[in-house]
CSV table of C-alpha atoms in Angstrom, one decimal:
chain,number,residue,atom,x,y,z
A,1,MET,CA,-0.1,0.2,0.1
A,2,GLU,CA,1.4,3.3,-0.9
A,3,LYS,CA,2.4,5.3,2.3
A,4,PRO,CA,0.5,8.7,3.0
A,5,SER,CA,2.0,11.9,2.6
A,6,PRO,CA,3.6,12.9,6.0
A,7,HIS,CA,1.6,16.2,5.9
A,8,VAL,CA,-1.5,15.0,4.7
A,9,PRO,CA,-3.5,12.7,7.1
A,10,TYR,CA,-4.9,9.6,5.2
A,11,SER,CA,-7.4,8.9,8.1
A,12,GLY,CA,-9.2,11.2,10.6
A,13,PHE,CA,-11.6,14.2,10.4
A,14,SER,CA,-12.0,15.7,6.6
A,15,ARG,CA,-12.8,19.4,6.6
A,16,SER,CA,-13.9,19.0,2.7
A,17,ARG,CA,-16.5,16.3,3.6
A,18,ALA,CA,-17.6,18.2,6.7
A,19,GLU,CA,-18.5,21.3,4.3
A,20,ALA,CA,-20.1,19.1,1.8
A,21,LEU,CA,-22.3,17.4,4.2
A,22,SER,CA,-23.1,20.9,6.1
A,23,TRP,CA,-25.2,21.5,2.9
A,24,VAL,CA,-27.2,18.5,3.3
A,25,ILE,CA,-27.6,18.9,7.2
A,26,GLY,CA,-28.6,22.5,6.4
A,27,VAL,CA,-31.3,21.5,4.3
A,28,MET,CA,-32.8,18.9,6.5
A,29,VAL,CA,-32.6,21.2,9.6
A,30,MET,CA,-34.5,23.7,7.6
A,31,ALA,CA,-37.4,21.2,6.6
A,32,LEU,CA,-37.6,20.2,10.0
A,33,ALA,CA,-38.0,23.7,11.7
A,34,VAL,CA,-40.8,24.4,9.0
A,35,ILE,CA,-42.4,21.2,10.3
A,36,HIS,CA,-42.1,22.0,14.0
A,37,GLY,CA,-43.4,25.6,13.4
A,38,ALA,CA,-46.4,23.9,11.9
A,39,ILE,CA,-46.8,21.6,14.9
A,40,LEU,CA,-46.7,24.4,17.3
A,41,LEU,CA,-49.8,26.0,15.7
A,42,VAL,CA,-51.8,23.1,17.4
A,43,PRO,CA,-51.1,23.5,21.1
A,44,ASP,CA,-50.6,20.2,22.5
A,45,TRP,CA,-48.2,18.6,25.3
A,46,ARG,CA,-46.7,16.3,22.4
A,47,SER,CA,-45.8,19.3,20.3
A,48,LEU,CA,-43.9,21.1,23.1
A,49,LEU,CA,-42.0,18.1,23.9
A,50,LEU,CA,-41.0,17.6,20.2
A,51,VAL,CA,-40.1,21.0,19.9
A,52,VAL,CA,-37.8,21.1,23.0
A,53,MET,CA,-36.1,17.6,21.8
A,54,PHE,CA,-35.6,19.0,18.2
A,55,ALA,CA,-34.4,22.6,19.5
A,56,TRP,CA,-31.2,21.0,21.2
A,57,LEU,CA,-30.4,18.9,18.2
A,58,ALA,CA,-30.8,21.7,15.7
A,59,PHE,CA,-28.7,24.1,17.8
A,60,ASN,CA,-25.9,21.4,18.0
A,61,VAL,CA,-25.7,20.4,14.3
A,62,THR,CA,-26.4,24.2,13.1
A,63,MET,CA,-23.5,25.4,15.2
A,64,ALA,CA,-21.1,22.2,14.3
A,65,THR,CA,-21.7,22.8,10.6
A,66,ILE,CA,-22.1,26.5,10.1
A,67,GLY,CA,-20.2,27.8,13.1
A,68,LYS,CA,-16.8,29.4,12.3
A,69,GLU,CA,-13.6,28.4,13.6
A,70,PRO,CA,-11.6,30.9,15.7
A,71,ARG,CA,-8.8,32.6,13.7
A,72,ALA,CA,-5.9,31.4,15.9
A,73,THR,CA,-7.2,27.8,15.5
A,74,ARG,CA,-6.7,27.9,11.8
A,75,SER,CA,-3.3,29.5,11.8
A,76,PRO,CA,-0.2,27.0,12.0
A,77,PRO,CA,1.9,27.3,15.4
A,78,HIS,CA,4.6,29.7,15.7
A,79,PRO,CA,7.6,27.9,13.8
A,80,TYR,CA,10.2,29.3,16.5
A,81,ARG,CA,8.0,28.5,19.5
A,82,HIS,CA,8.1,24.7,20.4
A,83,PRO,CA,6.0,24.2,23.5
A,84,SER,CA,7.2,21.2,25.8
A,85,VAL,CA,4.4,18.7,25.7
A,86,VAL,CA,4.2,15.9,28.5
A,87,VAL,CA,2.0,12.9,27.8
A,88,ILE,CA,0.5,11.0,30.9
A,89,VAL,CA,-1.2,7.7,30.3
A,90,ALA,CA,-3.1,6.2,33.4
A,91,THR,CA,-3.5,2.5,32.9
A,92,ARG,CA,-5.2,-0.2,34.9
A,93,ASP,CA,-5.0,-4.1,34.0
A,94,GLY,CA,-4.2,-2.7,30.7
A,95,SER,CA,-3.0,-4.8,27.6
A,96,ALA,CA,0.6,-4.8,26.5
A,97,MET,CA,-0.3,-4.9,23.0
A,98,ALA,CA,-2.4,-1.9,23.1
A,99,LEU,CA,0.2,0.1,25.4
A,100,ARG,CA,2.9,-0.7,22.5
A,101,ALA,CA,0.7,0.3,19.8
A,102,MET,CA,-0.1,3.7,21.7
A,103,LEU,CA,3.5,4.4,22.4
A,104,ASP,CA,4.7,3.5,18.8
A,105,SER,CA,2.1,6.3,17.7
A,106,LEU,CA,3.8,8.8,20.0
A,107,ASP,CA,7.2,8.4,18.0
A,108,ARG,CA,5.3,9.0,14.7
A,109,GLN,CA,4.1,12.5,15.5
A,110,LEU,CA,5.0,15.1,13.2
A,111,PRO,CA,7.0,18.2,13.9
A,112,LEU,CA,5.4,21.6,14.5
A,113,SER,CA,6.4,23.0,11.6
A,114,ARG,CA,6.9,21.5,7.8
A,115,LYS,CA,10.8,22.7,7.9
A,116,GLY,CA,11.2,21.2,11.7
A,117,HIS,CA,12.4,17.7,12.4
A,118,VAL,CA,11.7,17.6,16.2
A,119,ASN,CA,8.9,15.5,17.7
A,120,PRO,CA,7.0,17.7,19.7
A,121,ILE,CA,6.4,15.4,22.8
A,122,ALA,CA,9.3,16.1,25.2
A,123,ALA,CA,8.3,13.5,27.9
A,124,VAL,CA,6.3,10.4,28.5
A,125,TYR,CA,4.8,9.1,31.7
A,126,VAL,CA,3.0,5.9,32.0
A,127,VAL,CA,1.5,5.4,35.4
A,128,GLU,CA,0.1,1.8,36.2
A,129,ASN,CA,-2.5,1.7,39.0
A,130,GLY,CA,-3.9,-1.4,40.9
A,131,THR,CA,-3.8,-4.7,39.2
A,132,PRO,CA,-0.8,-4.7,36.9
A,133,GLY,CA,-1.4,-5.5,33.2
A,134,VAL,CA,0.3,-8.7,31.8
A,135,GLY,CA,3.4,-7.7,30.2
A,136,THR,CA,2.8,-3.8,30.3
A,137,GLU,CA,5.9,-2.9,32.0
A,138,GLU,CA,8.0,-5.3,29.5
A,139,ALA,CA,6.3,-3.4,26.5
A,140,PHE,CA,7.0,-0.1,28.0
A,141,ARG,CA,10.6,-1.1,28.6
A,142,ALA,CA,11.0,-2.5,24.8
A,143,TRP,CA,9.7,0.9,23.4
A,144,GLN,CA,11.8,3.1,25.9
A,145,SER,CA,15.0,1.3,24.4
A,146,SER,CA,14.3,2.6,20.9
A,147,THR,CA,12.3,5.8,21.3
A,148,SER,CA,13.9,9.0,20.4
A,149,ILE,CA,11.4,11.2,23.0
A,150,PRO,CA,14.0,12.4,25.8
A,151,ARG,CA,12.3,11.7,28.9
A,152,THR,CA,10.2,8.5,29.5
A,153,GLU,CA,9.2,6.7,32.7
A,154,PHE,CA,7.0,3.7,34.0
A,155,VAL,CA,5.6,4.3,37.3
A,156,ARG,CA,3.8,1.7,39.3
A,157,ARG,CA,1.4,2.6,42.0
A,158,SER,CA,-0.7,-0.1,44.2
A,159,ARG,CA,-3.9,2.0,44.6
A,160,PRO,CA,-6.4,2.4,41.5
A,161,ASP,CA,-6.9,6.0,41.3
A,162,LYS,CA,-6.7,7.8,37.9
A,163,ARG,CA,-6.5,11.2,39.5
A,164,GLU,CA,-3.7,10.2,41.6
A,165,ALA,CA,-1.8,8.9,38.8
A,166,HIS,CA,-2.1,12.1,36.7
A,167,GLY,CA,-0.9,14.1,40.0
A,168,ALA,CA,2.3,11.6,40.2
A,169,ALA,CA,3.4,12.6,36.6
A,170,ILE,CA,2.6,16.2,36.8
A,171,ILE,CA,4.7,17.0,39.8
A,172,ARG,CA,7.8,15.4,37.9
A,173,GLU,CA,6.9,17.9,35.0
A,174,LEU,CA,5.9,21.1,36.5
A,175,ASP,CA,7.7,23.2,34.0
A,176,ALA,CA,5.9,21.6,30.9
A,177,ASP,CA,4.1,24.0,28.9
A,178,ILE,CA,1.2,21.4,27.8
A,179,THR,CA,0.0,18.2,29.5
A,180,LEU,CA,-1.5,15.6,27.1
A,181,THR,CA,-3.7,12.9,28.6
A,182,LEU,CA,-4.1,9.6,26.7
A,183,ASP,CA,-5.6,6.2,27.5
A,184,CYS,CA,-3.4,2.9,26.8
A,185,TYR,CA,-6.1,1.9,24.1
A,186,THR,CA,-5.4,5.5,22.0
A,187,VAL,CA,-3.4,5.2,18.9
A,188,LEU,CA,-2.6,8.8,17.6
A,189,GLU,CA,-2.8,9.8,14.1
A,190,PRO,CA,0.7,11.4,12.8
A,191,GLU,CA,-0.6,15.0,12.9
A,192,ALA,CA,-2.8,14.7,16.2
A,193,VAL,CA,-0.2,16.5,18.6
A,194,ARG,CA,0.5,19.1,15.8
A,195,GLU,CA,-3.0,19.8,15.3
A,196,GLY,CA,-4.1,19.6,19.0
A,197,LEU,CA,-1.2,22.4,19.7
A,198,ARG,CA,-2.7,24.9,17.3
A,199,PRO,CA,-5.6,26.4,19.3
A,200,PHE,CA,-3.1,27.4,22.0
A,201,ARG,CA,-1.9,30.0,19.9
A,202,ASP,CA,-4.9,32.0,21.5
A,203,PRO,CA,-3.7,32.7,24.8
A,204,GLU,CA,-7.4,32.3,26.3
A,205,VAL,CA,-7.6,28.6,25.2
A,206,MET,CA,-6.7,26.4,28.4
A,207,SER,CA,-8.0,22.8,27.0
A,208,VAL,CA,-8.1,21.3,23.6
A,209,GLY,CA,-10.0,18.0,22.8
A,210,GLY,CA,-9.5,15.6,20.3
A,211,LEU,CA,-11.5,13.1,18.0
A,212,LEU,CA,-11.5,9.4,18.8
A,213,TYR,CA,-12.9,6.9,16.5
A,214,GLY,CA,-13.1,3.2,16.8
A,215,ARG,CA,-9.9,1.3,15.9
A,216,ASN,CA,-12.0,-1.9,15.8
A,217,HIS,CA,-15.3,-0.5,14.4
A,218,ASP,CA,-15.7,-3.3,12.1
A,219,ARG,CA,-15.2,-6.2,14.4
A,220,ASN,CA,-18.8,-7.1,14.9
A,221,PHE,CA,-22.3,-5.6,14.3
A,222,LEU,CA,-22.3,-3.6,17.9
A,223,THR,CA,-19.0,-1.9,17.2
A,224,ARG,CA,-20.3,-0.7,14.1
A,225,ILE,CA,-23.3,0.6,15.8
A,226,LEU,CA,-21.3,2.2,18.6
A,227,ASP,CA,-18.8,3.9,16.3
A,228,ILE,CA,-21.7,5.8,15.0
A,229,HIS,CA,-23.1,6.8,18.3
A,230,PHE,CA,-19.6,7.6,19.6
A,231,VAL,CA,-18.3,9.8,16.9
A,232,SER,CA,-21.6,11.8,16.6
A,233,SER,CA,-21.4,12.9,20.0
A,234,LEU,CA,-17.9,14.3,19.4
A,235,VAL,CA,-18.4,15.9,15.9
A,236,VAL,CA,-21.7,17.2,16.8
A,237,GLU,CA,-22.0,18.1,20.7
A,238,ARG,CA,-18.4,19.1,21.3
A,239,VAL,CA,-17.7,20.8,18.0
A,240,ALA,CA,-20.8,23.0,18.8
A,241,GLY,CA,-19.6,23.8,22.2
A,242,SER,CA,-16.3,24.5,21.0
A,243,ARG,CA,-17.6,27.5,18.7
A,244,PHE,CA,-18.4,29.4,22.1
A,245,GLY,CA,-14.9,28.0,23.9
A,246,ALA,CA,-17.2,26.1,26.2
A,247,VAL,CA,-16.7,22.5,25.9
A,248,ALA,CA,-17.7,20.8,29.1
A,249,ALA,CA,-15.6,17.7,28.8
A,250,ASN,CA,-12.8,16.7,26.5
A,251,ARG,CA,-12.3,13.2,26.5
A,252,GLY,CA,-9.6,11.8,28.6
A,253,GLY,CA,-8.4,9.5,25.7
A,254,LEU,CA,-7.0,12.6,23.9
A,255,ALA,CA,-7.2,15.9,25.5
A,256,PHE,CA,-4.6,18.8,25.9
A,257,TYR,CA,-4.2,21.3,29.1
A,258,ARG,CA,-2.1,24.2,29.8
A,259,THR,CA,-0.1,22.7,32.6
A,260,TRP,CA,-0.1,25.7,34.7
A,261,VAL,CA,-3.9,25.4,34.9
A,262,VAL,CA,-3.6,21.6,36.1
A,263,ARG,CA,-0.9,22.7,38.7
A,264,ARG,CA,-3.1,25.4,40.2
A,265,TYR,CA,-6.1,23.3,40.7
A,266,LEU,CA,-4.3,20.0,41.4
A,267,GLY,CA,-5.3,20.1,45.0
A,268,ASN,CA,-8.9,20.5,44.3
A,269,TYR,CA,-8.6,17.5,41.5
A,270,LEU,CA,-7.1,15.1,44.1
A,271,SER,CA,-9.4,15.9,46.8
A,272,GLN,CA,-12.8,16.2,45.5
A,273,THR,CA,-15.3,14.2,47.4
A,274,VAL,CA,-19.2,13.3,47.0
A,275,ARG,CA,-21.1,12.3,49.8
A,276,GLY,CA,-17.8,12.1,51.8
A,277,ARG,CA,-16.1,9.7,49.3
A,278,ARG,CA,-13.0,10.7,47.4
A,279,VAL,CA,-13.6,10.4,43.8
A,280,THR,CA,-11.1,8.5,41.8
A,281,SER,CA,-12.7,9.0,38.2
A,282,GLY,CA,-14.2,11.7,36.1
A,283,ASP,CA,-10.7,13.1,35.4
A,284,ASP,CA,-11.5,14.4,32.0
A,285,ARG,CA,-14.6,16.5,32.9
A,286,MET,CA,-13.0,18.0,36.1
A,287,LEU,CA,-9.8,19.0,34.3
A,288,THR,CA,-11.8,20.3,31.5
A,289,GLY,CA,-13.9,22.2,34.0
A,290,PHE,CA,-10.8,23.7,36.0
A,291,ALA,CA,-9.7,24.9,32.6
A,292,ALA,CA,-13.0,26.6,31.9
A,293,LEU,CA,-12.5,28.4,35.0
A,294,GLU,CA,-9.5,30.2,33.5
A,295,GLY,CA,-10.4,30.5,29.8
A,296,LYS,CA,-11.6,28.8,26.6
A,297,THR,CA,-12.2,25.0,26.2
A,298,VAL,CA,-12.4,23.8,22.8
A,299,PHE,CA,-12.3,20.7,20.4
A,300,ARG,CA,-10.3,20.1,17.3
A,301,PRO,CA,-11.6,17.3,15.3
A,302,GLN,CA,-8.7,17.6,13.1
A,303,CYS,CA,-6.5,16.3,16.0
A,304,SER,CA,-7.4,12.7,15.7
A,305,GLY,CA,-6.7,9.0,16.8
A,306,THR,CA,-8.2,5.8,17.2
A,307,THR,CA,-9.4,3.9,20.2
A,308,LEU,CA,-11.0,0.6,20.9
A,309,LEU,CA,-15.0,0.2,21.3
A,310,PRO,CA,-16.5,-2.1,23.6
A,311,GLU,CA,-17.2,-5.4,21.7
A,312,SER,CA,-20.1,-6.6,24.1
A,313,LEU,CA,-23.5,-4.9,25.2
A,314,ARG,CA,-22.4,-5.2,28.8
A,315,HIS,CA,-19.3,-3.5,28.4
A,316,ALA,CA,-21.0,-0.6,26.4
A,317,CYS,CA,-23.6,-0.2,29.1
A,318,ASP,CA,-20.7,-0.2,32.1
A,319,ARG,CA,-18.8,2.4,30.2
A,320,GLN,CA,-21.9,4.7,29.3
A,321,SER,CA,-23.1,4.3,33.0
A,322,ARG,CA,-19.5,5.6,34.1
A,323,TRP,CA,-19.7,8.5,31.9
A,324,TRP,CA,-23.1,9.4,32.8
A,325,ARG,CA,-22.0,9.5,36.5
A,326,THR,CA,-19.2,11.9,36.0
A,327,HIS,CA,-21.6,13.8,33.4
A,328,TRP,CA,-23.8,14.5,36.4
A,329,LEU,CA,-21.2,15.3,38.7
A,330,GLY,CA,-19.9,17.7,36.4
A,331,THR,CA,-23.1,19.3,35.5
A,332,LEU,CA,-23.8,19.9,39.1
A,333,TRP,CA,-20.5,21.2,39.7
A,334,VAL,CA,-21.0,23.8,36.6
A,335,ILE,CA,-24.3,25.0,37.6
A,336,ARG,CA,-23.3,25.6,41.0
A,337,GLY,CA,-19.5,27.2,40.3
A,338,PHE,CA,-20.1,29.2,37.2
A,339,ARG,CA,-21.8,32.7,36.3
A,340,PRO,CA,-25.2,32.1,34.9
A,341,THR,CA,-24.1,34.6,32.3
A,342,SER,CA,-21.1,32.3,31.0
A,343,ALA,CA,-21.4,30.3,27.8
A,344,LEU,CA,-20.6,27.0,29.7
A,345,TRP,CA,-23.4,27.6,32.3
A,346,LEU,CA,-26.0,28.3,29.7
A,347,LEU,CA,-25.1,25.6,27.3
A,348,THR,CA,-25.2,23.1,30.1
A,349,VAL,CA,-28.4,24.2,31.6
A,350,PHE,CA,-29.8,24.0,28.0
A,351,GLN,CA,-28.4,20.4,27.5
A,352,THR,CA,-30.0,19.2,31.1
A,353,VAL,CA,-33.5,20.6,30.2
A,354,ALA,CA,-33.3,19.0,26.8
A,355,PHE,CA,-32.1,15.6,28.2
A,356,ILE,CA,-34.7,15.7,31.0
A,357,VAL,CA,-37.4,16.3,28.4
A,358,GLN,CA,-36.0,13.9,26.0
A,359,SER,CA,-36.0,11.1,28.8
A,360,ALA,CA,-39.7,11.8,29.5
A,361,ALA,CA,-40.7,12.1,25.9
A,362,ILE,CA,-39.4,8.8,24.8
A,363,PRO,CA,-41.4,6.6,27.1
A,364,LEU,CA,-44.5,9.0,27.0
A,365,LEU,CA,-44.8,9.0,23.2
A,366,LEU,CA,-43.7,5.4,22.6
A,367,VAL,CA,-45.0,3.4,25.3
A,368,ILE,CA,-47.5,5.1,27.6
A,369,ASP,CA,-49.5,7.2,25.0
A,370,PRO,CA,-50.0,4.3,22.4
A,371,ILE,CA,-51.0,1.9,25.3
A,372,VAL,CA,-53.6,4.3,26.7
A,373,ASN,CA,-55.1,5.3,23.1
A,374,GLY,CA,-54.2,2.0,21.5
A,375,TYR,CA,-52.1,2.7,18.4
A,376,ILE,CA,-48.5,2.2,17.1
A,377,PRO,CA,-46.6,5.5,17.0
A,378,TRP,CA,-45.3,5.1,13.6
A,379,ALA,CA,-44.9,8.7,13.0
A,380,PHE,CA,-43.0,9.3,16.0
A,381,ILE,CA,-40.7,6.2,15.3
A,382,SER,CA,-40.1,7.8,11.8
A,383,TYR,CA,-39.4,11.0,13.3
A,384,LEU,CA,-36.7,9.6,15.7
A,385,LEU,CA,-34.9,7.8,12.8
A,386,ILE,CA,-34.7,11.2,10.9
A,387,LEU,CA,-33.3,12.9,13.8
A,388,GLY,CA,-30.8,10.1,14.2
A,389,TYR,CA,-29.9,10.7,10.7
A,390,VAL,CA,-29.4,14.2,11.0
A,391,ARG,CA,-27.2,13.9,14.1
A,392,GLY,CA,-25.2,11.3,12.6
A,393,LEU,CA,-24.4,12.7,9.2
A,394,LEU,CA,-21.1,14.3,10.3
A,395,THR,CA,-19.5,10.9,11.2
A,396,LEU,CA,-19.4,10.5,7.3
A,397,ALA,CA,-16.5,13.4,7.5
A,398,VAL,CA,-14.4,10.8,9.2
A,399,LYS,CA,-12.1,9.4,6.7
A,400,ARG,CA,-10.7,5.6,7.3
A,401,ASP,CA,-7.7,4.1,5.9
A,402,GLY,CA,-8.8,1.4,3.4
A,403,GLN,CA,-12.5,2.2,3.6
A,404,SER,CA,-14.1,3.6,0.4
A,405,ALA,CA,-16.5,6.4,0.8
A,406,GLY,CA,-19.1,4.3,-1.0
A,407,ARG,CA,-18.8,1.7,1.5
A,408,GLN,CA,-18.9,4.1,4.3
A,409,ILE,CA,-22.0,5.8,3.1
A,410,ALA,CA,-23.8,2.4,2.7
A,411,GLY,CA,-22.9,1.3,6.1
A,412,PHE,CA,-24.2,4.5,7.5
A,413,VAL,CA,-27.5,4.6,5.7
A,414,LEU,CA,-28.1,0.9,6.9
A,415,LEU,CA,-27.0,1.1,10.4
A,416,CYS,CA,-28.0,4.5,11.7
A,417,PRO,CA,-31.4,3.5,12.5
A,418,LEU,CA,-30.1,0.7,14.9
A,419,ALA,CA,-27.7,3.1,16.3
A,420,THR,CA,-30.5,5.7,17.1
A,421,LEU,CA,-32.3,2.8,19.0
A,422,VAL,CA,-29.1,1.9,20.8
A,423,ASP,CA,-28.7,5.6,21.4
A,424,LEU,CA,-32.1,5.8,23.2
A,425,TRP,CA,-31.0,3.0,25.7
A,426,LEU,CA,-27.6,4.5,26.3
A,427,SER,CA,-28.6,8.1,26.4
A,428,VAL,CA,-32.2,7.6,28.3
A,429,VAL,CA,-32.2,4.6,30.4
A,430,LEU,CA,-28.6,5.1,31.5
A,431,LEU,CA,-28.7,8.7,31.7
A,432,TRP,CA,-31.0,8.2,35.1
A,433,HIS,CA,-28.8,5.1,36.0
A,434,GLY,CA,-25.8,7.3,36.3
A,435,PHE,CA,-27.6,10.0,38.0
A,436,LEU,CA,-28.7,7.5,40.7
A,437,THR,CA,-25.3,5.8,41.1
A,438,GLN,CA,-23.3,9.2,41.5
A,439,HIS,CA,-22.0,7.6,44.9
A,440,GLN,CA,-19.9,5.1,42.6
A,441,THR,CA,-16.8,7.2,42.5
A,442,GLU,CA,-14.2,4.5,41.9
A,443,TRP,CA,-12.3,4.4,38.6
A,444,GLN,CA,-13.3,1.4,36.7
A,445,PRO,CA,-11.7,1.3,33.2
A,446,HIS,CA,-13.6,-0.6,30.6
A,447,LYS,CA,-11.8,-3.7,29.3
A,448,VAL,CA,-12.0,-4.7,25.4
A,449,LYS,CA,-10.3,-7.6,23.6
A,450,VAL,CA,-7.2,-6.4,22.0
A,451,GLY,CA,-6.7,-8.0,18.4
A,452,VAL,CA,-6.4,-5.1,16.3
């Protein structure tokens, strides 16, 4: 296979595809807006629920497609300023194969400028917590002997605490400019770090998130569906929030922070409690929240990498429940701690209202109302599927090595309705499961089979 150009990513987010898709999305949103306008002419509780559900979706997809990128983000980094980037990988009971793939991807990172030759990563810390992975330290040592990254260290800790893992690495690199958190399952595209550093040209940007998509997306039927669900949440909601510099949570699998921000709030980060119990998870939402206290938090889809998706429904539900727990903790923290006039506070409240309405509307319109009135809600089912297509269209902007556009489109058309059904379970039922189990604050990393 022909090797890709070192300056043109062969996989990851394609801006040209996104621009083409934005026209399709715009037409669909306008058509749905006209329909909802007509619905409002007939006052009814069903109409109000549908309008609120649509308003949140329409807002996000519109901002994700027509919103403008900040000028500083579109400019290349200063060619004479090479920020010091430290990578922190917290792992627990990890896979040696996955860890080595992640570490090798760090060596392939392109320099900040096309005329440069220096890997922008200055240090890498792998912190293993709790149950050690089989062969993980050996895999790290083998990589360490061949890498050109100046400082590398493997730290083993007995207690499974992801926040303390980050703290153990941060105190070793207090002078670093940028801290990059990764999961051991993340494999970065060659331009990931360079693209992730671009927004930091704006001195107000404190955190940058990157796009992760499934490396094992074609492993089975479920992973294909989960890939649509996972990617759409990133390229829609987070891109929309990024237009306002108000992303609530940059995924810990690929997130950049100004180190001085992390250092300033390290004590709060390590000592947060819920009902008297220390929180050892939810690292990404809290670090992004601290960054938001100091400035902008943005998302850059051109900064991309792959991760491993759950290959069973049980693992998918476990992971989603864990994410919802940290979502609610972060939501309550933002509502209490930010000014009501801030973009992050307003977006958080809007999202919370939309989620509550959605979680009430789905069972009412799909189950209770049909039973009471004796009919099958085919119109509402079709409506949900259409909304699923609108929300998921931007996933087609993600190019994959070895996958043709035609095959990608065909898969999306066939699988998106099923992805919508799975999304209803993951985003409605498990939403409240996460709310009711917020007291479970322990770090519980998801586990998948590693064969890719």
